[in-house]
PDB file of C-alpha atoms in Angstrom:
ATOM      1  CA  UNK D  29     -58.841 -27.644 -48.588  1.00 62.00           C
ATOM      2  CA  UNK D  30     -58.205 -23.975 -49.131  1.00 69.00           C
ATOM      3  CA  UNK D  31     -59.040 -21.887 -51.931  1.00 75.00           C
ATOM      4  CA  UNK D  32     -58.043 -22.661 -55.693  1.00 80.00           C
ATOM      5  CA  UNK D  33     -56.534 -19.000 -56.418  1.00 84.00           C
ATOM      6  CA  UNK D  34     -53.007 -19.063 -55.343  1.00 85.00           C
ATOM      7  CA  UNK D  35     -53.150 -15.148 -54.787  1.00 88.00           C
ATOM      8  CA  UNK D  36     -56.007 -15.712 -51.971  1.00 88.00           C
ATOM      9  CA  UNK D  37     -54.407 -19.117 -50.740  1.00 89.00           C
ATOM     10  CA  UNK D  38     -50.609 -17.086 -49.232  1.00 90.00           C
ATOM     11  CA  UNK D  39     -53.362 -14.076 -47.923  1.00 91.00           C
ATOM     12  CA  UNK D  40     -55.300 -16.898 -45.917  1.00 90.00           C
ATOM     13  CA  UNK D  41     -52.644 -18.898 -44.626  1.00 90.00           C
ATOM     14  CA  UNK D  42     -50.260 -15.848 -43.963  1.00 92.00           C
ATOM     15  CA  UNK D  43     -53.244 -14.476 -41.406  1.00 92.00           C
ATOM     16  CA  UNK D  44     -54.162 -18.042 -40.769  1.00 91.00           C
ATOM     17  CA  UNK D  45     -50.521 -18.649 -39.007  1.00 92.00           C
ATOM     18  CA  UNK D  46     -50.383 -14.824 -37.772  1.00 93.00           C
ATOM     19  CA  UNK D  47     -54.077 -15.556 -35.905  1.00 92.00           C
ATOM     20  CA  UNK D  48     -52.141 -18.814 -34.508  1.00 90.00           C
ATOM     21  CA  UNK D  49     -48.946 -17.350 -33.534  1.00 90.00           C
ATOM     22  CA  UNK D  50     -51.530 -14.604 -31.227  1.00 90.00           C
ATOM     23  CA  UNK D  51     -52.602 -17.692 -29.196  1.00 90.00           C
ATOM     24  CA  UNK D  52     -52.076 -17.338 -25.654  1.00 89.00           C
ATOM     25  CA  UNK D  53     -53.772 -20.576 -24.464  1.00 90.00           C
ATOM     26  CA  UNK D  54     -53.027 -24.326 -24.600  1.00 89.00           C
ATOM     27  CA  UNK D  55     -56.548 -25.341 -24.834  1.00 91.00           C
ATOM     28  CA  UNK D  56     -56.971 -23.088 -27.788  1.00 92.00           C
ATOM     29  CA  UNK D  57     -54.377 -23.950 -29.612  1.00 90.00           C
ATOM     30  CA  UNK D  58     -54.207 -27.906 -28.721  1.00 91.00           C
ATOM     31  CA  UNK D  59     -58.026 -27.353 -30.412  1.00 91.00           C
ATOM     32  CA  UNK D  60     -56.448 -25.590 -32.971  1.00 90.00           C
ATOM     33  CA  UNK D  61     -54.146 -28.710 -33.957  1.00 89.00           C
ATOM     34  CA  UNK D  62     -56.913 -30.958 -33.834  1.00 91.00           C
ATOM     35  CA  UNK D  63     -59.128 -29.034 -35.935  1.00 89.00           C
ATOM     36  CA  UNK D  64     -56.212 -28.058 -38.944  1.00 86.00           C
ATOM     37  CA  UNK D  65     -55.153 -32.580 -38.111  1.00 85.00           C
ATOM     38  CA  UNK D  66     -59.224 -33.580 -38.795  1.00 85.00           C
ATOM     39  CA  UNK D  67     -59.422 -30.668 -41.725  1.00 82.00           C
ATOM     40  CA  UNK D  68     -56.103 -32.175 -43.424  1.00 77.00           C
ATOM     41  CA  UNK D  69     -57.761 -36.360 -42.504  1.00 75.00           C
ATOM     42  CA  UNK D  70     -60.720 -34.602 -44.969  1.00 74.00           C
ATOM     43  CA  UNK D  71     -58.596 -33.925 -47.432  1.00 68.00           C
ATOM     44  CA  UNK D  72     -57.310 -37.216 -48.386  1.00 61.00           C
ATOM     45  CA  UNK D  73     -55.383 -40.015 -47.039  1.00 55.00           C
ATOM     46  CA  UNK D  74     -52.439 -39.054 -48.353  1.00 58.00           C
ATOM     47  CA  UNK D  75     -52.326 -35.435 -47.842  1.00 55.00           C
ATOM     48  CA  UNK D  76     -50.616 -35.250 -44.519  1.00 61.00           C
ATOM     49  CA  UNK D  77     -46.557 -34.838 -45.462  1.00 62.00           C
ATOM     50  CA  UNK D  78     -44.742 -36.564 -42.461  1.00 66.00           C
ATOM     51  CA  UNK D  79     -41.574 -36.406 -43.628  1.00 66.00           C
ATOM     52  CA  UNK D  80     -41.213 -32.790 -45.040  1.00 67.00           C
ATOM     53  CA  UNK D  81     -42.314 -32.420 -41.261  1.00 71.00           C
ATOM     54  CA  UNK D  82     -39.648 -34.269 -39.470  1.00 73.00           C
ATOM     55  CA  UNK D  83     -37.121 -32.289 -38.316  1.00 72.00           C
ATOM     56  CA  UNK D  84     -39.524 -29.479 -37.143  1.00 76.00           C
ATOM     57  CA  UNK D  85     -40.960 -32.228 -35.114  1.00 76.00           C
ATOM     58  CA  UNK D  86     -37.537 -33.644 -34.253  1.00 77.00           C
ATOM     59  CA  UNK D  87     -36.364 -30.029 -32.499  1.00 81.00           C
ATOM     60  CA  UNK D  88     -39.758 -29.323 -31.047  1.00 80.00           C
ATOM     61  CA  UNK D  89     -39.704 -32.103 -28.944  1.00 83.00           C
ATOM     62  CA  UNK D  90     -36.491 -31.363 -27.974  1.00 84.00           C
ATOM     63  CA  UNK D  91     -37.820 -28.140 -27.094  1.00 83.00           C
ATOM     64  CA  UNK D  92     -40.337 -30.210 -25.121  1.00 82.00           C
ATOM     65  CA  UNK D  93     -38.481 -31.400 -23.427  1.00 83.00           C
ATOM     66  CA  UNK D  94     -36.397 -29.222 -21.982  1.00 85.00           C
ATOM     67  CA  UNK D  95     -38.546 -26.119 -21.700  1.00 85.00           C
ATOM     68  CA  UNK D  96     -40.609 -27.207 -18.796  1.00 85.00           C
ATOM     69  CA  UNK D  97     -37.282 -26.829 -16.245  1.00 86.00           C
ATOM     70  CA  UNK D  98     -35.491 -23.564 -17.120  1.00 84.00           C
ATOM     71  CA  UNK D  99     -38.681 -21.095 -16.770  1.00 83.00           C
ATOM     72  CA  UNK D 100     -39.060 -20.402 -13.316  1.00 82.00           C
ATOM     73  CA  UNK D 101     -42.580 -21.025 -11.974  1.00 80.00           C
ATOM     74  CA  UNK D 102     -44.693 -23.626  -9.337  1.00 82.00           C
ATOM     75  CA  UNK D 103     -42.756 -26.769  -8.779  1.00 82.00           C
ATOM     76  CA  UNK D 104     -44.452 -30.071 -10.884  1.00 80.00           C
ATOM     77  CA  UNK D 105     -41.963 -33.138 -10.924  1.00 81.00           C
ATOM     78  CA  UNK D 106     -38.280 -32.859  -9.699  1.00 83.00           C
ATOM     79  CA  UNK D 107     -36.117 -34.640 -11.962  1.00 79.00           C
ATOM     80  CA  UNK D 108     -32.744 -34.742 -10.300  1.00 78.00           C
ATOM     81  CA  UNK D 109     -31.062 -31.600 -10.063  1.00 79.00           C
ATOM     82  CA  UNK D 110     -33.915 -30.447 -12.519  1.00 81.00           C
ATOM     83  CA  UNK D 111     -37.555 -29.033 -11.148  1.00 84.00           C
ATOM     84  CA  UNK D 112     -39.649 -28.857 -14.186  1.00 84.00           C
ATOM     85  CA  UNK D 113     -42.382 -26.626 -13.720  1.00 87.00           C
ATOM     86  CA  UNK D 114     -46.407 -26.115 -14.951  1.00 85.00           C
ATOM     87  CA  UNK D 115     -45.324 -22.612 -16.206  1.00 87.00           C
ATOM     88  CA  UNK D 116     -42.695 -24.356 -18.157  1.00 87.00           C
ATOM     89  CA  UNK D 117     -44.816 -26.961 -19.367  1.00 89.00           C
ATOM     90  CA  UNK D 118     -47.593 -24.802 -19.887  1.00 90.00           C
ATOM     91  CA  UNK D 119     -45.465 -22.980 -22.255  1.00 90.00           C
ATOM     92  CA  UNK D 120     -43.804 -25.504 -24.021  1.00 89.00           C
ATOM     93  CA  UNK D 121     -47.246 -27.086 -24.349  1.00 90.00           C
ATOM     94  CA  UNK D 122     -48.389 -23.813 -25.757  1.00 90.00           C
ATOM     95  CA  UNK D 123     -45.603 -23.591 -28.547  1.00 90.00           C
ATOM     96  CA  UNK D 124     -45.249 -26.985 -29.678  1.00 89.00           C
ATOM     97  CA  UNK D 125     -49.020 -26.351 -30.669  1.00 89.00           C
ATOM     98  CA  UNK D 126     -49.111 -23.873 -32.219  1.00 90.00           C
ATOM     99  CA  UNK D 127     -45.459 -24.897 -34.491  1.00 90.00           C
ATOM    100  CA  UNK D 128     -47.838 -27.405 -35.634  1.00 88.00           C
ATOM    101  CA  UNK D 129     -50.742 -26.213 -36.611  1.00 89.00           C
ATOM    102  CA  UNK D 130     -48.924 -23.332 -38.563  1.00 89.00           C
ATOM    103  CA  UNK D 131     -46.428 -25.417 -39.852  1.00 88.00           C
ATOM    104  CA  UNK D 132     -49.152 -28.271 -41.265  1.00 87.00           C
ATOM    105  CA  UNK D 133     -51.261 -24.874 -42.823  1.00 88.00           C
ATOM    106  CA  UNK D 134     -48.151 -24.151 -44.708  1.00 86.00           C
ATOM    107  CA  UNK D 135     -47.770 -27.090 -46.209  1.00 84.00           C
ATOM    108  CA  UNK D 136     -50.451 -28.585 -46.855  1.00 83.00           C
ATOM    109  CA  UNK D 137     -52.119 -25.127 -48.975  1.00 85.00           C
ATOM    110  CA  UNK D 138     -48.635 -24.167 -50.530  1.00 82.00           C
ATOM    111  CA  UNK D 139     -46.377 -26.713 -49.965  1.00 78.00           C
ATOM    112  CA  UNK D 140     -46.795 -28.968 -53.456  1.00 77.00           C
ATOM    113  CA  UNK D 141     -46.463 -25.917 -55.292  1.00 80.00           C
ATOM    114  CA  UNK D 142     -44.566 -25.117 -58.119  1.00 80.00           C
ATOM    115  CA  UNK D 143     -41.974 -22.533 -57.639  1.00 78.00           C
ATOM    116  CA  UNK D 144     -42.335 -21.337 -60.951  1.00 76.00           C
ATOM    117  CA  UNK D 145     -46.518 -20.318 -59.992  1.00 80.00           C
ATOM    118  CA  UNK D 146     -45.656 -18.990 -56.312  1.00 81.00           C
ATOM    119  CA  UNK D 147     -43.304 -16.920 -57.909  1.00 80.00           C
ATOM    120  CA  UNK D 148     -45.837 -15.349 -60.160  1.00 81.00           C
ATOM    121  CA  UNK D 149     -48.850 -15.552 -57.207  1.00 83.00           C
ATOM    122  CA  UNK D 150     -46.173 -13.303 -55.629  1.00 84.00           C
ATOM    123  CA  UNK D 151     -45.543 -11.065 -57.881  1.00 82.00           C
ATOM    124  CA  UNK D 152     -49.421 -10.687 -58.098  1.00 83.00           C
ATOM    125  CA  UNK D 153     -49.352 -10.016 -54.676  1.00 84.00           C
ATOM    126  CA  UNK D 154     -47.140  -7.123 -55.297  1.00 83.00           C
ATOM    127  CA  UNK D 155     -44.111  -7.980 -54.110  1.00 84.00           C
ATOM    128  CA  UNK D 156     -40.969  -6.996 -54.568  1.00 85.00           C
ATOM    129  CA  UNK D 157     -39.100  -8.286 -57.523  1.00 80.00           C
ATOM    130  CA  UNK D 158     -35.733  -9.190 -56.638  1.00 82.00           C
ATOM    131  CA  UNK D 159     -37.093 -10.863 -53.380  1.00 85.00           C
ATOM    132  CA  UNK D 160     -39.415 -12.640 -55.169  1.00 82.00           C
ATOM    133  CA  UNK D 161     -36.629 -13.865 -57.697  1.00 81.00           C
ATOM    134  CA  UNK D 162     -33.956 -14.959 -54.775  1.00 83.00           C
ATOM    135  CA  UNK D 163     -36.861 -16.775 -53.309  1.00 81.00           C
ATOM    136  CA  UNK D 164     -37.806 -18.749 -56.737  1.00 79.00           C
ATOM    137  CA  UNK D 165     -33.913 -19.790 -57.450  1.00 80.00           C
ATOM    138  CA  UNK D 166     -33.287 -20.551 -53.756  1.00 82.00           C
ATOM    139  CA  UNK D 167     -36.166 -23.154 -54.297  1.00 77.00           C
ATOM    140  CA  UNK D 168     -35.731 -24.264 -57.374  1.00 76.00           C
ATOM    141  CA  UNK D 169     -32.129 -25.343 -56.950  1.00 80.00           C
ATOM    142  CA  UNK D 170     -31.796 -26.333 -53.568  1.00 80.00           C
ATOM    143  CA  UNK D 171     -32.556 -29.775 -55.012  1.00 78.00           C
ATOM    144  CA  UNK D 172     -30.289 -29.191 -57.447  1.00 81.00           C
ATOM    145  CA  UNK D 173     -26.765 -28.708 -54.672  1.00 83.00           C
ATOM    146  CA  UNK D 174     -28.237 -31.557 -52.743  1.00 84.00           C
ATOM    147  CA  UNK D 175     -28.181 -34.235 -55.762  1.00 86.00           C
ATOM    148  CA  UNK D 176     -24.730 -32.774 -56.140  1.00 86.00           C
ATOM    149  CA  UNK D 177     -23.522 -33.114 -52.831  1.00 86.00           C
ATOM    150  CA  UNK D 178     -25.306 -36.562 -52.925  1.00 88.00           C
ATOM    151  CA  UNK D 179     -22.989 -37.062 -55.527  1.00 88.00           C
ATOM    152  CA  UNK D 180     -20.298 -36.332 -54.407  1.00 87.00           C
ATOM    153  CA  UNK D 181     -20.310 -38.550 -51.202  1.00 86.00           C
ATOM    154  CA  UNK D 182     -21.383 -41.753 -53.183  1.00 88.00           C
ATOM    155  CA  UNK D 183     -17.803 -40.995 -54.850  1.00 88.00           C
ATOM    156  CA  UNK D 184     -15.453 -40.311 -51.751  1.00 87.00           C
ATOM    157  CA  UNK D 185     -17.927 -43.746 -50.088  1.00 86.00           C
ATOM    158  CA  UNK D 186     -16.641 -45.651 -53.885  1.00 87.00           C
ATOM    159  CA  UNK D 187     -13.536 -44.194 -53.318  1.00 84.00           C
ATOM    160  CA  UNK D 188     -12.661 -46.172 -49.665  1.00 84.00           C
ATOM    161  CA  UNK D 189     -14.198 -43.123 -47.486  1.00 82.00           C
ATOM    162  CA  UNK D 190     -15.390 -43.946 -43.907  1.00 83.00           C
ATOM    163  CA  UNK D 191     -16.300 -40.849 -41.764  1.00 80.00           C
ATOM    164  CA  UNK D 192     -14.983 -40.389 -38.608  1.00 80.00           C
ATOM    165  CA  UNK D 193     -13.554 -38.267 -35.956  1.00 80.00           C
ATOM    166  CA  UNK D 194     -10.916 -37.397 -37.059  1.00 83.00           C
ATOM    167  CA  UNK D 195      -8.907 -35.429 -39.064  1.00 85.00           C
ATOM    168  CA  UNK D 196      -8.689 -36.623 -42.525  1.00 85.00           C
ATOM    169  CA  UNK D 197     -12.752 -37.051 -41.848  1.00 87.00           C
ATOM    170  CA  UNK D 198     -13.388 -32.934 -41.701  1.00 89.00           C
ATOM    171  CA  UNK D 199     -10.806 -32.221 -44.115  1.00 88.00           C
ATOM    172  CA  UNK D 200     -12.575 -34.773 -46.374  1.00 88.00           C
ATOM    173  CA  UNK D 201     -15.421 -32.948 -45.971  1.00 88.00           C
ATOM    174  CA  UNK D 202     -14.097 -29.966 -46.226  1.00 90.00           C
ATOM    175  CA  UNK D 203     -12.714 -30.562 -50.099  1.00 89.00           C
ATOM    176  CA  UNK D 204     -16.603 -31.689 -50.270  1.00 88.00           C
ATOM    177  CA  UNK D 205     -18.389 -28.303 -49.542  1.00 89.00           C
ATOM    178  CA  UNK D 206     -15.263 -26.662 -51.415  1.00 90.00           C
ATOM    179  CA  UNK D 207     -15.641 -28.370 -54.542  1.00 88.00           C
ATOM    180  CA  UNK D 208     -19.743 -27.988 -54.085  1.00 87.00           C
ATOM    181  CA  UNK D 209     -19.507 -24.235 -54.553  1.00 89.00           C
ATOM    182  CA  UNK D 210     -17.496 -24.314 -56.930  1.00 88.00           C
ATOM    183  CA  UNK D 211     -19.653 -26.655 -59.364  1.00 86.00           C
ATOM    184  CA  UNK D 212     -22.664 -24.261 -57.617  1.00 85.00           C
ATOM    185  CA  UNK D 213     -21.055 -21.475 -58.875  1.00 87.00           C
ATOM    186  CA  UNK D 214     -20.663 -22.767 -62.593  1.00 87.00           C
ATOM    187  CA  UNK D 215     -23.773 -24.195 -62.984  1.00 84.00           C
ATOM    188  CA  UNK D 216     -25.019 -20.730 -61.942  1.00 83.00           C
ATOM    189  CA  UNK D 217     -23.000 -19.315 -65.046  1.00 85.00           C
ATOM    190  CA  UNK D 218     -25.109 -21.731 -66.837  1.00 86.00           C
ATOM    191  CA  UNK D 219     -27.863 -21.685 -66.282  1.00 82.00           C
ATOM    192  CA  UNK D 220     -27.448 -16.684 -66.382  1.00 81.00           C
ATOM    193  CA  UNK D 221     -26.012 -18.301 -69.965  1.00 84.00           C
ATOM    194  CA  UNK D 222     -29.412 -20.499 -70.478  1.00 83.00           C
ATOM    195  CA  UNK D 223     -31.860 -18.013 -69.376  1.00 79.00           C
ATOM    196  CA  UNK D 224     -30.186 -14.483 -71.722  1.00 80.00           C
ATOM    197  CA  UNK D 225     -30.338 -16.700 -74.437  1.00 82.00           C
ATOM    198  CA  UNK D 226     -34.363 -17.305 -73.538  1.00 76.00           C
ATOM    199  CA  UNK D 227     -34.537 -13.320 -73.481  1.00 74.00           C
ATOM    200  CA  UNK D 228     -34.360 -13.215 -69.696  1.00 73.00           C
ATOM    201  CA  UNK D 229     -33.554  -9.503 -69.586  1.00 72.00           C
ATOM    202  CA  UNK D 230     -33.951  -9.317 -65.417  1.00 69.00           C
ATOM    203  CA  UNK D 231     -37.018  -9.991 -65.060  1.00 70.00           C
ATOM    204  CA  UNK D 232     -39.721 -12.565 -65.165  1.00 67.00           C
ATOM    205  CA  UNK D 233     -42.374 -12.238 -67.547  1.00 65.00           C
ATOM    206  CA  UNK D 234     -45.724 -11.636 -66.195  1.00 64.00           C
ATOM    207  CA  UNK D 235     -48.994 -14.150 -67.249  1.00 64.00           C
ATOM    208  CA  UNK D 236     -51.762 -12.996 -66.665  1.00 68.00           C
ATOM    209  CA  UNK D 237     -53.828 -14.446 -64.002  1.00 72.00           C
ATOM    210  CA  UNK D 238     -57.757 -15.382 -63.751  1.00 78.00           C
ATOM    211  CA  UNK D 239     -59.861 -13.949 -62.012  1.00 82.00           C
ATOM    212  CA  UNK D 240     -60.916 -15.740 -57.664  1.00 81.00           C
ATOM    213  CA  UNK D 241     -64.496 -16.868 -58.377  1.00 85.00           C
ATOM    214  CA  UNK D 242     -66.422 -17.999 -55.967  1.00 86.00           C
ATOM    215  CA  UNK D 243     -65.528 -21.254 -54.921  1.00 86.00           C
ATOM    216  CA  UNK D 244     -62.596 -19.114 -54.147  1.00 85.00           C
ATOM    217  CA  UNK D 245     -63.363 -16.612 -52.431  1.00 89.00           C
ATOM    218  CA  UNK D 246     -65.832 -18.866 -49.839  1.00 88.00           C
ATOM    219  CA  UNK D 247     -62.475 -21.458 -49.217  1.00 86.00           C
ATOM    220  CA  UNK D 248     -61.064 -17.765 -48.156  1.00 88.00           C
ATOM    221  CA  UNK D 249     -63.429 -16.889 -46.013  1.00 90.00           C
ATOM    222  CA  UNK D 250     -63.339 -20.234 -44.900  1.00 88.00           C
ATOM    223  CA  UNK D 251     -59.420 -20.238 -43.461  1.00 87.00           C
ATOM    224  CA  UNK D 252     -59.663 -16.294 -42.519  1.00 89.00           C
ATOM    225  CA  UNK D 253     -62.803 -17.385 -40.286  1.00 90.00           C
ATOM    226  CA  UNK D 254     -61.157 -20.803 -39.316  1.00 89.00           C
ATOM    227  CA  UNK D 255     -58.424 -18.608 -37.364  1.00 88.00           C
ATOM    228  CA  UNK D 256     -60.417 -15.012 -36.407  1.00 90.00           C
ATOM    229  CA  UNK D 257     -62.370 -18.007 -34.589  1.00 90.00           C
ATOM    230  CA  UNK D 258     -59.324 -19.397 -32.368  1.00 88.00           C
ATOM    231  CA  UNK D 259     -58.546 -15.873 -31.865  1.00 89.00           C
ATOM    232  CA  UNK D 260     -62.021 -15.042 -30.171  1.00 90.00           C
ATOM    233  CA  UNK D 261     -61.881 -17.714 -28.430  1.00 88.00           C
ATOM    234  CA  UNK D 262     -58.894 -17.367 -27.194  1.00 84.00           C
ATOM    235  CA  UNK D 263     -59.628 -14.105 -26.339  1.00 82.00           C
ATOM    236  CA  UNK D 264     -63.111 -15.522 -24.046  1.00 78.00           C
TER     237      UNK D 264
END
């Protein structure tokens, strides 16, 4: 699904997300979501990374449950003192479909790419070096900091800590955050020293990237065509 060349893939994903974000019809947005799900299904049984979308879908469900009651318009149904409107339901469905389709495309095409490869592709696309460096380092070390936080929390539990709604719990979590910051700074210093020992001078080496093949351009055209198609149908 999509071009193998990472530069074309990033540009195509960005273009499709821009097209999806401009949709105004809930029906077209729903059809776009179905098309993305179908394409993901044809890509393989393990292609859908639902575990990465759980937090986003939980937020969208919360939005879907509250937005119909906060948008003025024609009444649809009443729930106690609250009244849901047709306009609110329409907007909630539109946002739900657009965000879900965009997130699926992003995760499917770019989610499994290693940070180093993604950084090299962004540099090839003339993205400023500082932004690329910040992005690559953030993606690379978020997992390490999460593992460090898990180890600290397990150590607290091994010493008998049990979370509750009391002052001791908040003090313990404050100490955990402080210790996490101290260890993160210590790790950052060690990583910087290791990088300088390997010759790092503030710039990543620019590796030569092969030219896109005809198959890459075909995948790029298909993704771009999909975005333009849903935009055109939406404007009819």
